[in-house]
Tab-separated table of C-alpha atoms in Angstrom:
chain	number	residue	atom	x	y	z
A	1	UNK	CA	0.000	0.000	0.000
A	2	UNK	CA	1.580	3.658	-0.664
A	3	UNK	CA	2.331	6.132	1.940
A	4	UNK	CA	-0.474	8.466	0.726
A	5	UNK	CA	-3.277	5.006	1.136
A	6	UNK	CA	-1.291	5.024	4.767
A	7	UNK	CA	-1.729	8.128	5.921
A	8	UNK	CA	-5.355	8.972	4.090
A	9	UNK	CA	-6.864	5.587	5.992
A	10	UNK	CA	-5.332	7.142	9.875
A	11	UNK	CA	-6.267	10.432	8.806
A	12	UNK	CA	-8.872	12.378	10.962
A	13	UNK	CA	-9.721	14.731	8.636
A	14	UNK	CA	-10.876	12.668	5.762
A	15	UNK	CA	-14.516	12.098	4.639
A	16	UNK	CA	-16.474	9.256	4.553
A	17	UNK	CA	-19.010	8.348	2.110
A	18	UNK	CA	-22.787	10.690	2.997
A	19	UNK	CA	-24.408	7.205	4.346
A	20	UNK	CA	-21.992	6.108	7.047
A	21	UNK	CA	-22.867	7.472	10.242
A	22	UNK	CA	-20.158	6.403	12.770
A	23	UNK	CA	-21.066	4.788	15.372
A	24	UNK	CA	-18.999	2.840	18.315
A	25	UNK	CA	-15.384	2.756	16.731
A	26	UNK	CA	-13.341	5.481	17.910
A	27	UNK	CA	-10.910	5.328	15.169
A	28	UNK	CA	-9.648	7.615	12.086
A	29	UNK	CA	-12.985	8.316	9.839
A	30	UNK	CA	-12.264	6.053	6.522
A	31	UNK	CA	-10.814	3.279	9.054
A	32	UNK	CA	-14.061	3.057	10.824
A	33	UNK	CA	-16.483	3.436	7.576
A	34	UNK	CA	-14.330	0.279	6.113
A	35	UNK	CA	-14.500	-1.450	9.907
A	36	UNK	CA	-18.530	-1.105	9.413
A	37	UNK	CA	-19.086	-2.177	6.388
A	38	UNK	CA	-17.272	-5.511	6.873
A	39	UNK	CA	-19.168	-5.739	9.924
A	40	UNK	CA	-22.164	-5.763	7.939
A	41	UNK	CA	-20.952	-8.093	5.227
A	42	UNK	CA	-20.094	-11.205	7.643
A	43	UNK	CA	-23.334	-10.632	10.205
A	44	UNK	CA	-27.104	-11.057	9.593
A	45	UNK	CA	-28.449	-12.199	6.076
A	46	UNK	CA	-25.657	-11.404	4.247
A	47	UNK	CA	-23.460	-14.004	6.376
A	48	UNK	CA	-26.558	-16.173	6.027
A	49	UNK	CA	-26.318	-16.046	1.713
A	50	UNK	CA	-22.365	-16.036	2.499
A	51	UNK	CA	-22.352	-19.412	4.740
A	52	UNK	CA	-24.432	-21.149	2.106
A	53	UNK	CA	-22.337	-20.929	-0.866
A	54	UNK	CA	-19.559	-21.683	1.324
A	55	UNK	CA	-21.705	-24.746	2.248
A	56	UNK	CA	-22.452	-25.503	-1.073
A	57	UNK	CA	-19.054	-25.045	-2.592
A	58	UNK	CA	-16.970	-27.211	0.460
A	59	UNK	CA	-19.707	-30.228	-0.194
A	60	UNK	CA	-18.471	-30.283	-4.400
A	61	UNK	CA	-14.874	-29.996	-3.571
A	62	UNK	CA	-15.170	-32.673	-0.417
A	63	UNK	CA	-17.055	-35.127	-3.148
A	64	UNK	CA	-14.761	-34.572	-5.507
A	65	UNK	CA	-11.481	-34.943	-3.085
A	66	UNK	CA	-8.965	-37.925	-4.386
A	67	UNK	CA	-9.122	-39.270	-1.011
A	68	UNK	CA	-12.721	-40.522	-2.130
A	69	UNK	CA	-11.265	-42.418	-5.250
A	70	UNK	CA	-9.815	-45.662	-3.368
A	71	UNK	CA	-10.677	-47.719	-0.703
A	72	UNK	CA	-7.297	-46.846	1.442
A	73	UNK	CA	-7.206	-43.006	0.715
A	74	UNK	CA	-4.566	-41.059	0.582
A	75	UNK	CA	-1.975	-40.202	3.324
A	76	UNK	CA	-1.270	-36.252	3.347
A	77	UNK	CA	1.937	-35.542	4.747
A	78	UNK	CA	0.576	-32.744	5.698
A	79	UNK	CA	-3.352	-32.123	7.175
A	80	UNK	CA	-3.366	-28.620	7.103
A	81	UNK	CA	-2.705	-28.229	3.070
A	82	UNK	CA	-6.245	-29.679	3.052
A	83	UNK	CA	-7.537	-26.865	4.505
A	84	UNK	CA	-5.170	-24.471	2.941
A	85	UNK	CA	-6.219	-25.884	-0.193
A	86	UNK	CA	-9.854	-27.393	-0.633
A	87	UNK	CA	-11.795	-25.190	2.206
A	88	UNK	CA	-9.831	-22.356	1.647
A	89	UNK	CA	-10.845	-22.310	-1.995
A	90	UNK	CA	-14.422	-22.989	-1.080
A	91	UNK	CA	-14.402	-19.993	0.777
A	92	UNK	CA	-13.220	-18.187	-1.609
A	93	UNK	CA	-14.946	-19.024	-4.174
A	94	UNK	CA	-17.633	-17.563	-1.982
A	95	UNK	CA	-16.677	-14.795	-0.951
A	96	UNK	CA	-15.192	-13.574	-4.416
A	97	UNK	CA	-16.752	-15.611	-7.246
A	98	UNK	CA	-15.109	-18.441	-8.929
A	99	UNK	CA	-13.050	-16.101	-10.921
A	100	UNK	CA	-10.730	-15.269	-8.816
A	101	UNK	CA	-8.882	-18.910	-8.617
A	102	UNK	CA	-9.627	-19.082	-12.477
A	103	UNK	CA	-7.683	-16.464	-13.548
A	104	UNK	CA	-5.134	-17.190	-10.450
A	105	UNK	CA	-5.103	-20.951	-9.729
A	106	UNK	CA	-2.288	-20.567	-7.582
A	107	UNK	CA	-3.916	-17.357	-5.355
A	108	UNK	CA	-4.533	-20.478	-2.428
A	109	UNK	CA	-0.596	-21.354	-1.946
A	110	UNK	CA	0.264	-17.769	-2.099
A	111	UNK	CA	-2.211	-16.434	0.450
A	112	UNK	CA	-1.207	-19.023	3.160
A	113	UNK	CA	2.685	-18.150	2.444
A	114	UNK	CA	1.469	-14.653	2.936
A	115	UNK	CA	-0.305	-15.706	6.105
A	116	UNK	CA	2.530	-17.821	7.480
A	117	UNK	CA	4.930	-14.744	7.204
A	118	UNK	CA	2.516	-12.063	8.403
A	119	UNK	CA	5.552	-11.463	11.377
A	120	UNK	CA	7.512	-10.575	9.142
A	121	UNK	CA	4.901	-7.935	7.277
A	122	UNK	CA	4.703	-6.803	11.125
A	123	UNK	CA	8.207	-5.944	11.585
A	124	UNK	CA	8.532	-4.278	7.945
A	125	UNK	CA	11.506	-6.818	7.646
A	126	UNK	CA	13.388	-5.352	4.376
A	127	UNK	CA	12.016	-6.924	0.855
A	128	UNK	CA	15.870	-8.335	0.464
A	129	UNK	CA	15.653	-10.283	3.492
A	130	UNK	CA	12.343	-11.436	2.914
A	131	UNK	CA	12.331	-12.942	-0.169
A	132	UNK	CA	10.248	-16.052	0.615
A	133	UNK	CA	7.703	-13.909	2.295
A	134	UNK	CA	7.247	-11.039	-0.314
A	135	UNK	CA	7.757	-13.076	-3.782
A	136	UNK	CA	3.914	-13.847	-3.727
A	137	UNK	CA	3.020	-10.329	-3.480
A	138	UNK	CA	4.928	-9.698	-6.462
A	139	UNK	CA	2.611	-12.200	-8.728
A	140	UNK	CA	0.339	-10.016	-10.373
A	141	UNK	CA	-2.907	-11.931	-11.631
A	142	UNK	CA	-5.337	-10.577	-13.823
A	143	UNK	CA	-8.293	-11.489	-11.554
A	144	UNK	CA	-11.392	-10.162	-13.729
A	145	UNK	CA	-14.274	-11.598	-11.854
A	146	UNK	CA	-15.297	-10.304	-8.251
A	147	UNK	CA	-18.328	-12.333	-7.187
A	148	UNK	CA	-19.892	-10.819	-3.992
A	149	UNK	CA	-21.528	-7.146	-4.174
A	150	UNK	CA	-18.802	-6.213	-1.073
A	151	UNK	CA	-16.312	-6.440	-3.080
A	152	UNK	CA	-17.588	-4.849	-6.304
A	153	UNK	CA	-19.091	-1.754	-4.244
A	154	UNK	CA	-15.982	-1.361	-2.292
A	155	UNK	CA	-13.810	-0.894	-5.290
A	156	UNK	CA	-16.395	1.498	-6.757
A	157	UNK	CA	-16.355	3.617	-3.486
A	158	UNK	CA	-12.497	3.637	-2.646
A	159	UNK	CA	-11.638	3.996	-6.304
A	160	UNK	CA	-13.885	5.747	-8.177
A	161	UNK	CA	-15.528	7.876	-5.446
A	162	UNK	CA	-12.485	8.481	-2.872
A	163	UNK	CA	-9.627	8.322	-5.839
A	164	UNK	CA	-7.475	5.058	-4.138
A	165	UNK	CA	-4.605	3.693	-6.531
A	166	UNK	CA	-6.123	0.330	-7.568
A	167	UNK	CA	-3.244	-1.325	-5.636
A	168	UNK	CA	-4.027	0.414	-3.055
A	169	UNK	CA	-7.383	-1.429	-3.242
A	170	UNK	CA	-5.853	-4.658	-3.924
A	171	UNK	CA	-3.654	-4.392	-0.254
A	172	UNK	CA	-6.976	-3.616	1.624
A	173	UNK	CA	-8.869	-6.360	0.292
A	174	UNK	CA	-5.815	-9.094	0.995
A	175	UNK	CA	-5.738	-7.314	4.528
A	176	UNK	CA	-9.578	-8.249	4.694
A	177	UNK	CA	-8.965	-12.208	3.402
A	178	UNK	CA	-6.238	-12.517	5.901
A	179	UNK	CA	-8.763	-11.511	8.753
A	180	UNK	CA	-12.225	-13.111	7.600
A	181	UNK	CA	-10.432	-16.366	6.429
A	182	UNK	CA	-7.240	-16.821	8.187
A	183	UNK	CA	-7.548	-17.778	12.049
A	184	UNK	CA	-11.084	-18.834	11.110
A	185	UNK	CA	-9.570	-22.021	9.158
A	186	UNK	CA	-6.623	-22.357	11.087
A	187	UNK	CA	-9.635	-23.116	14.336
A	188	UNK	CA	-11.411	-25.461	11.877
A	189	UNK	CA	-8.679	-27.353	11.077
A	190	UNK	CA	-7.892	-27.498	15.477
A	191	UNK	CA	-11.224	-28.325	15.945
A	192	UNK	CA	-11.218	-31.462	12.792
A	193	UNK	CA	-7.912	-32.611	14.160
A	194	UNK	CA	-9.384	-32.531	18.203
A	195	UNK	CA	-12.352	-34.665	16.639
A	196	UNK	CA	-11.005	-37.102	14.688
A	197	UNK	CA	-8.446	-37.877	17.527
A	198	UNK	CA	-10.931	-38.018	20.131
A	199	UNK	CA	-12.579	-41.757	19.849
A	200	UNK	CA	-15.677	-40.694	22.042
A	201	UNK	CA	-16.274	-37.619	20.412
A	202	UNK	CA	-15.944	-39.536	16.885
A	203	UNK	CA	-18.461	-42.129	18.267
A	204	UNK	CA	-21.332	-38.762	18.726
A	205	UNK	CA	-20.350	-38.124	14.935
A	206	UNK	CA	-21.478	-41.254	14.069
A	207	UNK	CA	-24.371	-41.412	15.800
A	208	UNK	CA	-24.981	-37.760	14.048
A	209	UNK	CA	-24.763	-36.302	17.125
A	210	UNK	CA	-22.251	-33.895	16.443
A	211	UNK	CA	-24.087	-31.553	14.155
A	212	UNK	CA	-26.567	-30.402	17.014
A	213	UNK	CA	-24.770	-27.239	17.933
A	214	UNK	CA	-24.089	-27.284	22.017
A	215	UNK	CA	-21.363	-29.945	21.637
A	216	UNK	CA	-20.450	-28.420	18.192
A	217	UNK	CA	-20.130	-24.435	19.721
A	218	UNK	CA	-18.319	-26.475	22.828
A	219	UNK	CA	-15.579	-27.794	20.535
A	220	UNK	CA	-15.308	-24.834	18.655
A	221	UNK	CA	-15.140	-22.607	21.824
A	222	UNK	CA	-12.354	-25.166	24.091
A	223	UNK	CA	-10.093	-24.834	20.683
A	224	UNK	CA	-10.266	-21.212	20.290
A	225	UNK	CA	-9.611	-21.084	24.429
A	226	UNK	CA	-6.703	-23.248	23.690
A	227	UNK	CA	-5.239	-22.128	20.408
A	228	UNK	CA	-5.962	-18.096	20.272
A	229	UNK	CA	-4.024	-15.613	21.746
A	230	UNK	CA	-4.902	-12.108	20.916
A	231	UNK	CA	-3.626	-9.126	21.749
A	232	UNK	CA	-6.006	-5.430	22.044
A	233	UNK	CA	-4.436	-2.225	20.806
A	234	UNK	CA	-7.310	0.391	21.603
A	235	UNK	CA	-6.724	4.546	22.140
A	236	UNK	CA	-8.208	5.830	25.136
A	237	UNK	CA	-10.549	8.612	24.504
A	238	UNK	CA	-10.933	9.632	28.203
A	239	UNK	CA	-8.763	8.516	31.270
A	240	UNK	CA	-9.283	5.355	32.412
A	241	UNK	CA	-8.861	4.684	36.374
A	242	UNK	CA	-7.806	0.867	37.250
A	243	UNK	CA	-7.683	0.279	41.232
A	244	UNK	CA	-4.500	2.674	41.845
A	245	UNK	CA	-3.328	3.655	38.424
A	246	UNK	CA	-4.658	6.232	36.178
A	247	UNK	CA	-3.630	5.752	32.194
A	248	UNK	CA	-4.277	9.253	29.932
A	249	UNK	CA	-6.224	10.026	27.404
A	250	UNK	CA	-4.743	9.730	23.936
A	251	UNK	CA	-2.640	6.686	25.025
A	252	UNK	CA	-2.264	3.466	23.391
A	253	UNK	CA	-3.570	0.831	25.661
A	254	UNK	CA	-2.443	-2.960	25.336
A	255	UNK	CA	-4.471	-5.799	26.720
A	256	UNK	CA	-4.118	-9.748	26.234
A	257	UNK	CA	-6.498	-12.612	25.882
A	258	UNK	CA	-4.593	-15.082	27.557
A	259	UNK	CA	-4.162	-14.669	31.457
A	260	UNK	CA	-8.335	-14.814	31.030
A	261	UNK	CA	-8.509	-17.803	29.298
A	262	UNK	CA	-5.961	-19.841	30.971
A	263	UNK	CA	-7.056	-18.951	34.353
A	264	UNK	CA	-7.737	-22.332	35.756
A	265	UNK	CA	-10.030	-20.809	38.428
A	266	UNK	CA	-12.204	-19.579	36.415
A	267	UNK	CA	-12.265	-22.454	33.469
A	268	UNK	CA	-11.262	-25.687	35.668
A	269	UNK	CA	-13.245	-27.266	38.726
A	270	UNK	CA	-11.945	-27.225	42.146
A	271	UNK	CA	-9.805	-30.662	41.513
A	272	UNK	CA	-8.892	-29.862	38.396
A	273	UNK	CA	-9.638	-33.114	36.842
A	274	UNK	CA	-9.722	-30.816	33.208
A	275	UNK	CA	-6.727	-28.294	33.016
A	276	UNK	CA	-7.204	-25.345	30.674
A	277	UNK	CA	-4.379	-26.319	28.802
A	278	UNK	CA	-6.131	-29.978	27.619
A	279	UNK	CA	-8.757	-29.998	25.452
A	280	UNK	CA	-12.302	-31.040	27.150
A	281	UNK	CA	-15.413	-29.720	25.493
A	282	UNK	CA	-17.472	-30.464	28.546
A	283	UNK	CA	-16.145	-26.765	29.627
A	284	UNK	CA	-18.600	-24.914	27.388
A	285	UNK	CA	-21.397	-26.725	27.116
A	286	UNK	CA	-22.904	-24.848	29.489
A	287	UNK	CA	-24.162	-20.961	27.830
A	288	UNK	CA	-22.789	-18.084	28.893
A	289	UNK	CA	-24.269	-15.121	27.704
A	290	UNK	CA	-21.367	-13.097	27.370
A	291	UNK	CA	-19.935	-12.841	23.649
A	292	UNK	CA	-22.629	-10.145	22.583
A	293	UNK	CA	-20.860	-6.842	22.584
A	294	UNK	CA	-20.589	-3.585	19.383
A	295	UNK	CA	-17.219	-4.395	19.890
A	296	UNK	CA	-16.747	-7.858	19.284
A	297	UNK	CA	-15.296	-8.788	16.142
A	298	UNK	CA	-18.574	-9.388	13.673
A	299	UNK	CA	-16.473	-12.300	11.987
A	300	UNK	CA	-17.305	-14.625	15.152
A	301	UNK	CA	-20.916	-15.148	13.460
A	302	UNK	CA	-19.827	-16.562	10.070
A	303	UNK	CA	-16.259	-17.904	11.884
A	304	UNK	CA	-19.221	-20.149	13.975
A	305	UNK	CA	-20.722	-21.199	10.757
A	306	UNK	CA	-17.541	-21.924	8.782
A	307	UNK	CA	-16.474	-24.315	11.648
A	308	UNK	CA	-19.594	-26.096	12.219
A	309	UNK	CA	-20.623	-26.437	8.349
A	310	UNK	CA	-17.004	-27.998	7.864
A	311	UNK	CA	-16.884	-30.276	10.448
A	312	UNK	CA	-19.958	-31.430	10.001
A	313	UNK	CA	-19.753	-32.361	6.154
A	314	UNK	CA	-15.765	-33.924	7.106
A	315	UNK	CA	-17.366	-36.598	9.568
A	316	UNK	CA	-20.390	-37.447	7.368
A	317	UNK	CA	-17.991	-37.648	4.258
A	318	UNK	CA	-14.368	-38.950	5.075
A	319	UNK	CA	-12.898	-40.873	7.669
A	320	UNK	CA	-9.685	-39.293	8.919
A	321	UNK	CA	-6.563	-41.072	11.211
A	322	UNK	CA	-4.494	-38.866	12.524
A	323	UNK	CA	-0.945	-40.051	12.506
A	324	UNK	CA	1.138	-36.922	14.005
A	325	UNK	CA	3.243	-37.873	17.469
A	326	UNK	CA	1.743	-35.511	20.521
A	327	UNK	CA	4.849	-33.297	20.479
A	328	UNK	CA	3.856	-31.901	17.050
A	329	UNK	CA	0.397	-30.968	18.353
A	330	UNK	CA	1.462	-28.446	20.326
A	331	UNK	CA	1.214	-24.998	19.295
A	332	UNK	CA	3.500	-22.730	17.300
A	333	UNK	CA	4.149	-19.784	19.655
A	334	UNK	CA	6.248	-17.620	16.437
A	335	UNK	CA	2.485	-15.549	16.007
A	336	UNK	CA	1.892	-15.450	20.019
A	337	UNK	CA	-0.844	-12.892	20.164
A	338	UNK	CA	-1.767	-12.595	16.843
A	339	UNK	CA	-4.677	-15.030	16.707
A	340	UNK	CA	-5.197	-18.992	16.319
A	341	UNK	CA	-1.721	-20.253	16.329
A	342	UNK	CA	-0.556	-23.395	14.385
A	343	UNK	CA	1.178	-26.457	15.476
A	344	UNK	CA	4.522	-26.673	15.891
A	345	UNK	CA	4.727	-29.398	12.872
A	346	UNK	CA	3.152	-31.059	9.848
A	347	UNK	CA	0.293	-32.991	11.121
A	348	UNK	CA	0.403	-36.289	9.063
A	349	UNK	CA	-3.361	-37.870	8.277
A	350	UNK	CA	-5.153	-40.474	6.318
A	351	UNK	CA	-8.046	-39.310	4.889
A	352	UNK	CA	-10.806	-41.747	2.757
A	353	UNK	CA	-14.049	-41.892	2.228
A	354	UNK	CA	-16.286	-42.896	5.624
A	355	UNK	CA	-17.511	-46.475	6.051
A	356	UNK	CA	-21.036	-46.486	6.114
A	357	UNK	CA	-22.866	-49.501	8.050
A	358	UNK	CA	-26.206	-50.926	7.504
């Protein structure tokens, strides 16, 4: 993105379209107007339309998966490229139209290399010394087709309306697909390996059990617990008094998901018979109402979805082993507090199609 897109986007100063009225975000003007309308893309009925051609497209691509062609399946020496690959695609395919991976076949490998070195993007490591991490960004596609009405009325407004370079467009939108798709596949393919593993919980699957969503939210929720580690950056707008300390207005403010989430009096009974560092789905199964909030991140809606739609259509379609040793299920700390972390390793898995009994 150029230095004018940069500065124009944290600007106070700079207009928003007549129909955006701002709301809760306290944040520069076009910054917030873009926050909203995502907001409004992934919640409501628009999530609703979204989540079904997501459905529809993950079912073709699962039916059509190699793994369904032989009796013993295939081993993938890695689990994840699945999901890199075939629901990745699905959702984009969604989310953008089909012709984006027409015209770019390769777009899939290229986003998760961007997503895998996002660090790096952090620390504005020099182009020289990344060279695995930027080449993708250099592979211009001619991507004509633009399926969703977001996406089309986005680059209207930002280019034609607010005068954007079109590659400034292009940054913003892969700065959107890294946060509606990335962590949200990454805890999908957690959750599928947590399943599969898990002999009891396979044995609800079966019994088609697993799609009714308590247990399904429950899994979903103990991974994410697990797995994501967040950190907040918010800018006070007034000062903020905590017990003895005062912090000033105008400051930057950083908070962190995990002492919350891994407090074991909070998540684990008084013997602790399930730490908060092993996965036990029994810890959410009872509702709390406490994840509605304007500023909650609106991608936890079709994030819900996306996980329970996949898993759901895996364990009705394929049977999955997996193979990996315990000390390459552990997580990846390299992105600590920048969402759903990966494992440590490449999670080996045989995947082929699911033995139906009579």
């Amino acid at each position: 993105m150029s230095d004018n897109a940069v500065e124009r986007l944290g600007s106070e100063t700079e207009e928003t379209p007549k129909y955006f009225k701002r709301k809760y975000l306290a944040a520069a003007p076009l910054y917030a107007w873009s926050s909203s309308v995502i907001h409004r893309y992934l919640a409501g009925r628009s999530a609703l339309q979204l989540s079904q051609w997501f459905g529809n497209n993950l079912r073709v691509r699962f039916q059509e998966h190699q793994a369904l062609n032989t009796a013993e399946g295939v081993v993938l020496d890695n689990f994840l490229d699945f999901f890199s690959n075939d629901v990745t695609a699905a959702l984009l395919d969604a989310m953008c139209g089909k012709g984006l991976l027409e015209c770019n076949p390769g777009f899939t490998r290229a986003f998760w290399t961007f997503c895998d070195n996002f660090p790096t993007f952090m620390k504005r490591t020099p182009r020289f010394l990344a060279r695995k991490a930027t080449t993708p960004l250099d592979e211009d596609g001619d991507d004509l087709l633009w399926g969703s009405a977001f996406f089309r009325e986005r680059f209207s407004t930002f280019v034609y309306e607010m005068g954007f370079d079109a590659r400034d467009m292009a940054s913003m939108e892969l700065g959107f697909l890294f946060g509606a798709s990335e962590n949200v596949i990454m805890n999908t393919y957690w959750c599928a390996i947590d399943v599969f593993k898990d002999q009891p919980l396979l044995r609800v699957s079966a019994e088609n059990k697993l799609i009714q969503q308590p247990l399904l939210q429950a899994v979903l929720a103990e991974s994410l617990s697990l797995r994501c580690h967040n950190m907040f950056i918010r800018k006070t707008t007034e000062v903020i008094n905590i017990m003895s300390w005062a912090i000033p207005k105008d400051r930057f403010v950083i908070a962190w998901s995990t002492p919350g989430q891994m407090d074991s009096k909070v998540w684990s009974n008084t013997d602790d018979l399930h730490p908060v560092d092993t996965f036990w789905p029994g810890r959410f199964l009872k509702y709390t109402d406490v994840s509605e909030s304007p500023q909650f991140s609106a991608r936890r809606h079709f994030a819900k979805i996306h996980c329970i739609v996949t898993l759901a259509m895996m364990v009705e379609i394929f049977d999955c082993n997996i193979l990996a040793e315990p000390k390459v299920l552990k997580v990846d700390q390299s992105k600590f507090g920048m969402g759903v972390l990966a494992p440590s390793g490449k999670v080996v898995a045989r995947l082929r199609g699911r033995e139906t009994t009579n």
